[in-house]
Coordinates of C-alpha atoms in Angstrom, one line a residue:
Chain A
X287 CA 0.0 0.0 0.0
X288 CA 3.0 2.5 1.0
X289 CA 5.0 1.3 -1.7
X290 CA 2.0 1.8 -4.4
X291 CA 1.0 5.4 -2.9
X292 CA 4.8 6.3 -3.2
X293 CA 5.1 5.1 -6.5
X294 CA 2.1 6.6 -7.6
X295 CA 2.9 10.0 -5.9
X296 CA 6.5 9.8 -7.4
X297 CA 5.4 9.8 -10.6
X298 CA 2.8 12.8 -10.0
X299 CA 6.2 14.5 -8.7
X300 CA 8.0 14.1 -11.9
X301 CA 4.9 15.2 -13.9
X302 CA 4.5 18.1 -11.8
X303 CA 6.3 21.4 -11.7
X304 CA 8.2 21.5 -8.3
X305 CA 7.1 23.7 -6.1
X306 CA 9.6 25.5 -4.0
X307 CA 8.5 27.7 -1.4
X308 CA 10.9 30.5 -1.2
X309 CA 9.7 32.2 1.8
X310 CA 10.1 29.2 4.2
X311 CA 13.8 27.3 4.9
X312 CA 14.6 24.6 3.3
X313 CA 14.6 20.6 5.4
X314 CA 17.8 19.4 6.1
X315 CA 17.8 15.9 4.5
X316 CA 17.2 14.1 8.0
X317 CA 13.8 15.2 7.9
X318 CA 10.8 14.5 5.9
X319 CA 8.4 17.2 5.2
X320 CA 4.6 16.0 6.2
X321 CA 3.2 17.0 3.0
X322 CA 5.8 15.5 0.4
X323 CA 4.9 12.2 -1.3
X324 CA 7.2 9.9 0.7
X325 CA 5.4 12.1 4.5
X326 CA 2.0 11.8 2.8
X327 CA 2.8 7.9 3.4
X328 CA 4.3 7.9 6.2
X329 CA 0.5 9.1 7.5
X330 CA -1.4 6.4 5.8
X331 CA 0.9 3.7 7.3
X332 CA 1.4 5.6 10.6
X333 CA 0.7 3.3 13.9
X334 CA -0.5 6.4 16.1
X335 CA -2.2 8.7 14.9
X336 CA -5.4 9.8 16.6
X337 CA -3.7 13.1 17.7
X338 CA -3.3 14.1 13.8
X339 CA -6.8 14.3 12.7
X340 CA -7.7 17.3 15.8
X341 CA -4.7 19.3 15.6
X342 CA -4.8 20.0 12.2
X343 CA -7.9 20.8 12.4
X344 CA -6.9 23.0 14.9
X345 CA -2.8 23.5 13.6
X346 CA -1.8 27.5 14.3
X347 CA 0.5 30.1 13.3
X348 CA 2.3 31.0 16.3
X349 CA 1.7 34.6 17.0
X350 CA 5.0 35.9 18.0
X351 CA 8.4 34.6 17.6
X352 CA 8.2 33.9 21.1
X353 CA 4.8 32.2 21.5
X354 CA 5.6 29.0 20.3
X355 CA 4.3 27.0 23.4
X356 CA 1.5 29.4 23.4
X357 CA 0.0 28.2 19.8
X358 CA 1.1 25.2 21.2
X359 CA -1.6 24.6 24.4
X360 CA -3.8 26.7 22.3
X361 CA -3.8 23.8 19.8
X362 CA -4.4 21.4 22.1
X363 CA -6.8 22.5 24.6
X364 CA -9.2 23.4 21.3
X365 CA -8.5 19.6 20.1
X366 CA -9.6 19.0 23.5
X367 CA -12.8 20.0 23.4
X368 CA -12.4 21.9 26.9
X369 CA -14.6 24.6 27.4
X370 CA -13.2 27.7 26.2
X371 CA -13.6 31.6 26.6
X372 CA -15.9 34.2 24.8
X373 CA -14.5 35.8 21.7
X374 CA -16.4 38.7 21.2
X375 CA -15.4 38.8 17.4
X376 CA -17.0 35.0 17.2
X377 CA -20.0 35.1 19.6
X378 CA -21.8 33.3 20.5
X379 CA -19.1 31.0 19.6
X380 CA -16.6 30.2 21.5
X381 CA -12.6 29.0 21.4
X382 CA -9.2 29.5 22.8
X383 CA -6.8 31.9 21.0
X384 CA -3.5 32.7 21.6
X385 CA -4.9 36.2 23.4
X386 CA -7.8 34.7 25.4
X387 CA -5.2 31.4 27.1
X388 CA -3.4 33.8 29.0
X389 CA -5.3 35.1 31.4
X390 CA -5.3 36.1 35.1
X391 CA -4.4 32.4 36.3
X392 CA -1.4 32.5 33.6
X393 CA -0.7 36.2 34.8
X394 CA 0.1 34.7 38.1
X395 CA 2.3 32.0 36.9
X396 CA 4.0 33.8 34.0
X397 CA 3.3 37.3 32.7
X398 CA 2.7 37.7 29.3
X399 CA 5.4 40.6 28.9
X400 CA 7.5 37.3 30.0
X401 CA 6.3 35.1 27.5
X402 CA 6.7 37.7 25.0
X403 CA 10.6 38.7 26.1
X404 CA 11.6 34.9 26.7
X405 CA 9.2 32.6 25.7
X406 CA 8.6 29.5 27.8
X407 CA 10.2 26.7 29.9
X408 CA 9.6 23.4 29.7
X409 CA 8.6 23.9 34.0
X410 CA 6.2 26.7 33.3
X411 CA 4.6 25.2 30.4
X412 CA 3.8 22.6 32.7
X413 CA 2.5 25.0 35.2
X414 CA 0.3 27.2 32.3
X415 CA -1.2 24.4 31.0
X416 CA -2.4 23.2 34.7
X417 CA -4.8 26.6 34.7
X418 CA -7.4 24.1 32.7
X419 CA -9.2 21.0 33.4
X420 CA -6.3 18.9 32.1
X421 CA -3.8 16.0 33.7
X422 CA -0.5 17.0 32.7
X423 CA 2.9 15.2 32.8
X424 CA 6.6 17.4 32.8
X425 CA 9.1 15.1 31.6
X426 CA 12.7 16.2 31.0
X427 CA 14.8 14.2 28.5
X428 CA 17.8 13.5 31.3
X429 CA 15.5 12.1 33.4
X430 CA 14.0 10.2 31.2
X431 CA 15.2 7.6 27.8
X432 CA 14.5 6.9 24.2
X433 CA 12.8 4.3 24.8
X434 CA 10.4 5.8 27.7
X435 CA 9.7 8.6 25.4
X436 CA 8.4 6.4 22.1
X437 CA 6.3 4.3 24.1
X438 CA 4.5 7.3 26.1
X439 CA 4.3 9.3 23.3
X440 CA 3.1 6.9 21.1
X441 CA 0.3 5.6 23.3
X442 CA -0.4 9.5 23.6
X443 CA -0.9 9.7 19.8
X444 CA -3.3 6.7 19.9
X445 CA -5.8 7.9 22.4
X446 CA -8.2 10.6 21.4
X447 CA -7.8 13.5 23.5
X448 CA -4.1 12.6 24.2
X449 CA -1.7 15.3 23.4
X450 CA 2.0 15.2 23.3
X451 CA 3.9 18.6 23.5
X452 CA 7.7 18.8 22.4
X453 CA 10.1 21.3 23.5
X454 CA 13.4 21.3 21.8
X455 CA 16.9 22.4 20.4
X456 CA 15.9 23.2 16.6
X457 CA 19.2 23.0 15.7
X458 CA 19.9 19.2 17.2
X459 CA 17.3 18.1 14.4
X460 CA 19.2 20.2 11.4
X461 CA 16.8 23.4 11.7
X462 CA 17.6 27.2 12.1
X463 CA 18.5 27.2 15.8
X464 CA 16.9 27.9 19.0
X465 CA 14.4 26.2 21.9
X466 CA 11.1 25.5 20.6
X467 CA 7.3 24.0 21.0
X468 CA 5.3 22.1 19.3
X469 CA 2.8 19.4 19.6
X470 CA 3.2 15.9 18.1
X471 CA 0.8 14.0 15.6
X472 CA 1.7 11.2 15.0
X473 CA 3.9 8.3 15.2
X474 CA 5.4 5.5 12.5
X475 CA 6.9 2.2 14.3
X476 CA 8.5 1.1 11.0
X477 CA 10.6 4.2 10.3
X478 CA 10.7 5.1 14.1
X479 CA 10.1 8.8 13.4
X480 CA 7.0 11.5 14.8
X481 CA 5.4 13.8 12.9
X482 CA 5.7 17.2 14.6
X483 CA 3.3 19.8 13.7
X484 CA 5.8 23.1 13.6
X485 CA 3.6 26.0 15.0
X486 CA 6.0 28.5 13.3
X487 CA 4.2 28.0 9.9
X488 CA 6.7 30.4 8.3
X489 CA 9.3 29.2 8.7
X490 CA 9.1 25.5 8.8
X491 CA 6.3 23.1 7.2
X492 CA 5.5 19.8 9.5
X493 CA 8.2 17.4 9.9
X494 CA 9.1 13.8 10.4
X495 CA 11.7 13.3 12.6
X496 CA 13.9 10.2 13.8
X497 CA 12.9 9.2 17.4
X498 CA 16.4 9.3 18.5
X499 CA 16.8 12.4 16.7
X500 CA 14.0 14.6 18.4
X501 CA 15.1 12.7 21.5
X502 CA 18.6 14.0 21.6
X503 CA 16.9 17.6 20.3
X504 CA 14.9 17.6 24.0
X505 CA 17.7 16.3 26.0
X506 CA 19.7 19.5 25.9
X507 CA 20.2 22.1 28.2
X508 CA 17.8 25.0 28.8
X509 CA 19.6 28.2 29.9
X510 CA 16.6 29.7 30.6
X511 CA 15.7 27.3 33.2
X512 CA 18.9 26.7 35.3
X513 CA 20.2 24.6 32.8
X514 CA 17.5 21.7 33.0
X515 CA 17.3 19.7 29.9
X516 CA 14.2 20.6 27.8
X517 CA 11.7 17.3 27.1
X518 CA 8.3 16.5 26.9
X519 CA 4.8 17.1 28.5
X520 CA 1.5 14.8 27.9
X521 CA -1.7 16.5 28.3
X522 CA -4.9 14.3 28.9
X523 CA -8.3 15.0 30.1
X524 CA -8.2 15.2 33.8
X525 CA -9.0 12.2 35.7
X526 CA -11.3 13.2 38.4
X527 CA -13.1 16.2 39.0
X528 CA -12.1 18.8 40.7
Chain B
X243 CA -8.4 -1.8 4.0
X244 CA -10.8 1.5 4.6
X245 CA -13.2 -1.6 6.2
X246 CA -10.2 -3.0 8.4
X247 CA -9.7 0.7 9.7
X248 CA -12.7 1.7 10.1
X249 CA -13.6 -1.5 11.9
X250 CA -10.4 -0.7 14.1
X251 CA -11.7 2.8 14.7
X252 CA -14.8 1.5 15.8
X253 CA -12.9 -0.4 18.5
X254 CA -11.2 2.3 19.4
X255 CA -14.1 4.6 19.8
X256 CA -16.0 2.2 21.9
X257 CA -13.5 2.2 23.6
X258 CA -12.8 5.2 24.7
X259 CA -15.1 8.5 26.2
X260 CA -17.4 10.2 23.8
X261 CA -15.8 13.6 22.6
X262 CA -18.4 16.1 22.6
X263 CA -17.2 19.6 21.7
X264 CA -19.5 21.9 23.6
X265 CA -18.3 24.7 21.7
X266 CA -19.0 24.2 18.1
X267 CA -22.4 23.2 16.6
X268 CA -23.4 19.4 16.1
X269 CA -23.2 18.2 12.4
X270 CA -26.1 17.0 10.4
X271 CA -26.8 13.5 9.9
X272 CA -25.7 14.1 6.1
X273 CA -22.0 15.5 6.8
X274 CA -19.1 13.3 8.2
X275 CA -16.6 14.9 10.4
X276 CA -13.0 15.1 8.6
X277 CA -12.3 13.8 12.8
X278 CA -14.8 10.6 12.9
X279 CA -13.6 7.1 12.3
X280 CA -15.3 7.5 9.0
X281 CA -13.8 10.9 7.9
X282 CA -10.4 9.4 8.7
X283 CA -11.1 6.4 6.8
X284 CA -12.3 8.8 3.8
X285 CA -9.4 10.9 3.6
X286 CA -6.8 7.4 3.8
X287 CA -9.0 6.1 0.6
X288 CA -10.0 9.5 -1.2
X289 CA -9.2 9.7 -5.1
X290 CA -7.9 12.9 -5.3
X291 CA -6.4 15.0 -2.1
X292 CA -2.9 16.5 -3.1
X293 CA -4.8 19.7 -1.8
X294 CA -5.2 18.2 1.8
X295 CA -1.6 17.8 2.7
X296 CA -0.6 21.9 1.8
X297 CA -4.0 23.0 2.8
X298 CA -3.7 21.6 6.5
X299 CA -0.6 23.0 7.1
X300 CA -2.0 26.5 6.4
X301 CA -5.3 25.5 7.7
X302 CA -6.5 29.0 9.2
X303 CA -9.8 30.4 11.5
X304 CA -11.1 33.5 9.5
X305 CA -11.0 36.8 11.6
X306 CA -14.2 37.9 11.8
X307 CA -17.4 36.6 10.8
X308 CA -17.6 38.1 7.6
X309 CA -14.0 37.0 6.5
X310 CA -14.4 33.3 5.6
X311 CA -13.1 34.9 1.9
X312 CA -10.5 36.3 3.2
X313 CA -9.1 33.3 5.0
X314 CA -9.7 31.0 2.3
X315 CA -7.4 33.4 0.1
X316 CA -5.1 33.3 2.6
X317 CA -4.7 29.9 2.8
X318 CA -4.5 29.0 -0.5
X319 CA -1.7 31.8 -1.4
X320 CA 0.3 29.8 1.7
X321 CA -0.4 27.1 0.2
X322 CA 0.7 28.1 -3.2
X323 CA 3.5 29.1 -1.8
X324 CA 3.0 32.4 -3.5
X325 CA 5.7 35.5 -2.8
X326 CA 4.6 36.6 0.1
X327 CA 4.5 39.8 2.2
X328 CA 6.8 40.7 5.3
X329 CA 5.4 40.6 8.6
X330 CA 7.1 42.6 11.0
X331 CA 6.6 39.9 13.6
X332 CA 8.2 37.2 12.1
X333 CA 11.1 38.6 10.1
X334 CA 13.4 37.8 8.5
X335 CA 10.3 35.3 7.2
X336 CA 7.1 36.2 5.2
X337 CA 4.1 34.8 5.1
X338 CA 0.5 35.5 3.7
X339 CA -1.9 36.6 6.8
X340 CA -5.5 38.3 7.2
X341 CA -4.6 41.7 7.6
X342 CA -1.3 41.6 4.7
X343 CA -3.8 39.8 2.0
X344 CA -5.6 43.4 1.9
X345 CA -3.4 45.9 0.6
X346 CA -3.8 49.0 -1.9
X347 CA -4.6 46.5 -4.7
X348 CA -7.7 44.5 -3.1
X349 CA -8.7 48.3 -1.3
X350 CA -9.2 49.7 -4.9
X351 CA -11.6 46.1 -5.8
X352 CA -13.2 45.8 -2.4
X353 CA -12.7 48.1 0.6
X354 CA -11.7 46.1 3.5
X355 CA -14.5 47.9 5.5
X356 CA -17.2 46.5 2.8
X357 CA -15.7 43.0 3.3
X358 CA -16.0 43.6 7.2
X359 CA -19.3 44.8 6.7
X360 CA -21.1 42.2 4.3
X361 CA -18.1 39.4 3.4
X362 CA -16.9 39.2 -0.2
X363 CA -19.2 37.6 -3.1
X364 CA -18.2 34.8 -5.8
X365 CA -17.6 37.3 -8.3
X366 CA -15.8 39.8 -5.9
X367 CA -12.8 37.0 -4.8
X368 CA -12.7 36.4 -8.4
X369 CA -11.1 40.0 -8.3
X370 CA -9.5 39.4 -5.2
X371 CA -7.6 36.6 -6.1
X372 CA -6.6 37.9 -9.3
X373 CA -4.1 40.4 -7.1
X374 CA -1.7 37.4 -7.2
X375 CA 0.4 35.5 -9.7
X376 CA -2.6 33.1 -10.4
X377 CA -4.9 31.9 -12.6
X378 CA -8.5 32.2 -11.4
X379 CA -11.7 30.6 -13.1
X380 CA -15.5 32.0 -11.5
X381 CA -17.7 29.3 -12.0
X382 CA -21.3 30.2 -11.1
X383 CA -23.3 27.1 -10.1
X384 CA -26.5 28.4 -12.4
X385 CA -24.0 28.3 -15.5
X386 CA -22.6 25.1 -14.9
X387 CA -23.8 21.5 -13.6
X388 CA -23.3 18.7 -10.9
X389 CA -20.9 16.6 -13.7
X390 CA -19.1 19.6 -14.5
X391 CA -18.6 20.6 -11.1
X392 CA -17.6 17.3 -9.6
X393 CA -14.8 16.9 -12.9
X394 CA -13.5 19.7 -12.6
X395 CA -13.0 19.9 -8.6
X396 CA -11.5 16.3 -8.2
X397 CA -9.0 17.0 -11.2
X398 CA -7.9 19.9 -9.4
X399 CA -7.6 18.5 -5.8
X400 CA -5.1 16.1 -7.3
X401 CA -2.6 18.4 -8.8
X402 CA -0.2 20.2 -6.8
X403 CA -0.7 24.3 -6.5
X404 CA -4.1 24.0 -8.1
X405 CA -6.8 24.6 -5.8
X406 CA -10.4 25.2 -5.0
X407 CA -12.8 27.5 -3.5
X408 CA -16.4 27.0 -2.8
X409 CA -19.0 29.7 -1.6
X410 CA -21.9 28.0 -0.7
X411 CA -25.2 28.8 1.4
X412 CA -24.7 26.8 4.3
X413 CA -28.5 25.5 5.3
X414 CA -28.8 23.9 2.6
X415 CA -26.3 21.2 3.4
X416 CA -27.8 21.4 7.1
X417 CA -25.4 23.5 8.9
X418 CA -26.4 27.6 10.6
X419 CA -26.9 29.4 8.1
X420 CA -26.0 31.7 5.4
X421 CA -23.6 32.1 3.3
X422 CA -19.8 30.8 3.3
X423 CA -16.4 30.3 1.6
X424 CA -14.2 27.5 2.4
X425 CA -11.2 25.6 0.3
X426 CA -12.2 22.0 -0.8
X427 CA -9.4 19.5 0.5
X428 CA -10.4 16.3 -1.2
X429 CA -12.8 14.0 -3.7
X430 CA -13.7 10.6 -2.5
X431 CA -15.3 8.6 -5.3
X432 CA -16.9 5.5 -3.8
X433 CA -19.0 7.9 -1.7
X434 CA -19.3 10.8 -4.1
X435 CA -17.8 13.1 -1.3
X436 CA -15.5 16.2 -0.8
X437 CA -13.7 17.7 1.8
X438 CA -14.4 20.9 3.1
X439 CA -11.9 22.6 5.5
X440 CA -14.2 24.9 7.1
X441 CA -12.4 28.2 8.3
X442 CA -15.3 28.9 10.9
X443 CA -13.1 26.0 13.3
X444 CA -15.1 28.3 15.7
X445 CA -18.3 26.7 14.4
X446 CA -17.9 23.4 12.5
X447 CA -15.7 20.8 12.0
X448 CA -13.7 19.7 8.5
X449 CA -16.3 18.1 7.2
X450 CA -17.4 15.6 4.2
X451 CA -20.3 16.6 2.0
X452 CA -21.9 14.9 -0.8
X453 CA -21.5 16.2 -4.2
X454 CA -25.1 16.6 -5.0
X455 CA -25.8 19.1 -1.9
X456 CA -22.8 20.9 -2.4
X457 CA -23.7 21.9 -5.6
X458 CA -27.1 22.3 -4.6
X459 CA -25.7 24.8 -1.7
X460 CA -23.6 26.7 -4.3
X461 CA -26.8 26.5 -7.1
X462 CA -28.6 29.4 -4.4
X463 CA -29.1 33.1 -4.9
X464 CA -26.8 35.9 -3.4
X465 CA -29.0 38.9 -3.0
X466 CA -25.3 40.9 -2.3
X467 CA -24.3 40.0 -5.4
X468 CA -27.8 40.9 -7.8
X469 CA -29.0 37.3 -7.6
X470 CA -26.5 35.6 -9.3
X471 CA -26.1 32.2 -8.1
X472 CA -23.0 31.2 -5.5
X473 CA -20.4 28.8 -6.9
X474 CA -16.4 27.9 -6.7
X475 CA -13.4 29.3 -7.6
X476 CA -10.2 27.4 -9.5
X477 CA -7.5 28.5 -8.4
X478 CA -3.8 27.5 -10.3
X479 CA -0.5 29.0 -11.0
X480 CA -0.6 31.6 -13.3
X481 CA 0.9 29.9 -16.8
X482 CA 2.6 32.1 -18.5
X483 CA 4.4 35.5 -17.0
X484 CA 2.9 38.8 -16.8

C-alpha cells in the first residue's frame, strides 16, 4: 500500500512542476516534510495517529516569535474539546486563541510581557497548562530515555484527547536554531520517526523526525531554566473532577 | 483496508469516552466529520487529495465573521506558496496573513471595510484573487452542472498548486446558516464526497459533504451579489508571466 501510494505519488512528482516555497527554509535531509509524497505515506501507514486528525484541524501560526508553546496549548486545549472563553469577534461561539489562554491564572504564573521577552520553559509550560481541566505530565529528557519517550508518546498519539507537546533544540534536528514547541501528531513504528506539527508556519512546514533524533533535540540544556534539559509534556483530560 | 480501519476505529471509539465539543455546533446526519472514524477512513481512501496535505498546514480560522473569503485566500496563497508579504513579527520570514492579503490592490476592488461589513461575493474573490500570480476561473453554479462541477474539482484536488474554493449557502447542506467560503481539501469517489476545510473552526468541523448538496448549496441566490447564483473558484498557478 505504502509502496504503491509512493510510486504513484512519485510519478505525480516528476509530472508536476516542483514547487519551491521561497519564503520558508529549506529541510535538512534528516527530515521529511509532512506533505511531500514519501510524508503523505508515512500518515497512511502511521501506527499512532489519533492526535493528527484534531490538531490539524486545529494547527496555528504562532503569533509571535516567542509564542511557540502558546499556539502550542492553544492547539491542544481546542483539540480537546475543553470549554473555552468568549471571543467577542465569534460570539456566541466560542474557542481558545493565543490572546484569550493567558489570562489572570497564567498572569500569576507567567506574565505575558514574560512570554513575550523569553518565551517558555519546559517547568512553566507545565505549570500554564495546569490553569485548565487537564492531567499534565513534565518530563525532562535527562530524566527520562528513548525508549520511555516512544512508548508514552506513542500511546499518547493513539488515544483521542491525548496530546504530546515537544520542547526542543531546533538546531539538534538540522533546523535554524533555537528552543522550541510544538505538539506531536503522529507516530510510525517502521521508520521510528514523529510527525511534529511546527507552529511557526513560516518558517518551517510539518516534519518527520527520527525518534532518536528529536530525543537528543529535547535532551539538551535550557539556559533559561537553570540549565535543565528541555523534554516533553502529555496533556490528557483530567482524571477526576475537581 | 478502509473496512479494516474503520472496523479498528470502531474499536477504538468504543473504547474510549465520547468527545463532545460543547463549543462548536453538532453536524447534520448528512455531513461526516474530517475527525470521525469514517472521515479518517475517507481521507486514507480518497481519489484525489494532493490539496489536503498543503491545505492543513496553512489551515486557518477566519478573523471575523464576515471573513471566511478572506481566509480561504489566505490559505491558499500559503499554500501556493506564492511571494509573500513581510510581517514585522516574524522577520526575516514572510508569510501571507488576514490583515497583509488586503493591501492598496484588493482596497481599490473591495474596501476592506465592505468585506467587514457584508463578506466578499463569488464574483468579488474572483477579483481578489486575481491580485496574485494566479490563474483564477469564477464558476457560477446556475452556469454550470453537478458533472461539471464534480470533474473539474476532483481533477484539481489532485494536482499540486491547483486549488479550490467554494461559496456556498450553508443550510442547505444542514449547517447555521447563510452564506460561506471555504477551500475544498479532497474528492472521495466511492462515496461521491468532498472535503471541506471549514475556516469557521469556531463553528464546525472539517467536514465531508456529498456532491449533489454541495452543488445544490452553491446553485442558491446571493442577494449581495444581484441574484447571481454562489459557486467555486479554480485556483492554479498563473501559466505564462505577466
Amino acid at each position: 500500500m505504502i509502496a504503491r501510494l509512493l510510486r504513484m505519488s512519485a510519478l505525480l512528482l516528476a509530472l508536476a512542476p516542483v514547487a519551491v516555497n521561497a519564503d520558508t527554509l529549506p529541510l535538512p535531509e534528516n527530515l521529511v516534510s509532512a506533505s511531500s509524497a514519501e510524508g503523505e505515506a508515512l500518515l497512511v501507514g502511521a501506527d499512532a495517529r489519533e492526535a493528527y486528525f484534531t490538531l490539524v484541524s486545529n494547527f496555528l501560526t504562532q503569533k509571535t516569535q516567542s509564542y511557540c508553546g502558546v499556539a502550542s496549548m492553544v492547539m491542544v486545549f481546542n483539540s480537546m474539546q475543553l470549554p473555552a472563553p468568549e471571543v467577542p469577534e465569534y460570539a456566541p461561539f466560542k474557542t481558545f486563541t493565543q490572546d484569550n489562554v493567558l489570562d489572570a491564572r497564567t498572569e500569576a504564573i507567567l506574565p505575558r510581557e514574560t512570554i513575550l521577552q523569553q518565551g517558555i520553559t519546559l517547568d512553566q509550560i507545565g505549570g500554564l497548562l495546569s490553569v485548565q481541566p487537564v492531567d499534565v505530565a513534565v518530563r525532562h529528557a535527562s530524566d527520562s530515555t528513548l525508549d520511555a519517550f516512544r512508548s508514552e508518546a506513542e500511546a499518547y498519539l493513539a488515544k483521542p484527547r491525548h496530546f504530546v507537546l515537544v520542547n526542543y533544540l531546533r538546531k539538534t534536528i538540522g533546523q535554524q536554531t533555537g528552543g522550541h514547541f510544538s505538539p506531536l501528531a503522529a507516530y510510525d513504528r517502521e521508520t521510528d520517526r514523529f510527525m511534529i506539527l511546527d507552529v511557526a508556519r513560516y518558517k518551517y512546514p510539518p516534519v518527520w523526525v527520527k525518534a532518536a533524533e528529536l530525543f537528543a533535540a529535547m535532551n539538551t540544556k535550557d539556559s533559561d531554566n537553570a540549565d535543565r534539559s528541555r523534554g516533553y509534556v502529555l496533556v490528557a483530560p483530567k482524571s477526576s473532577p475537581n
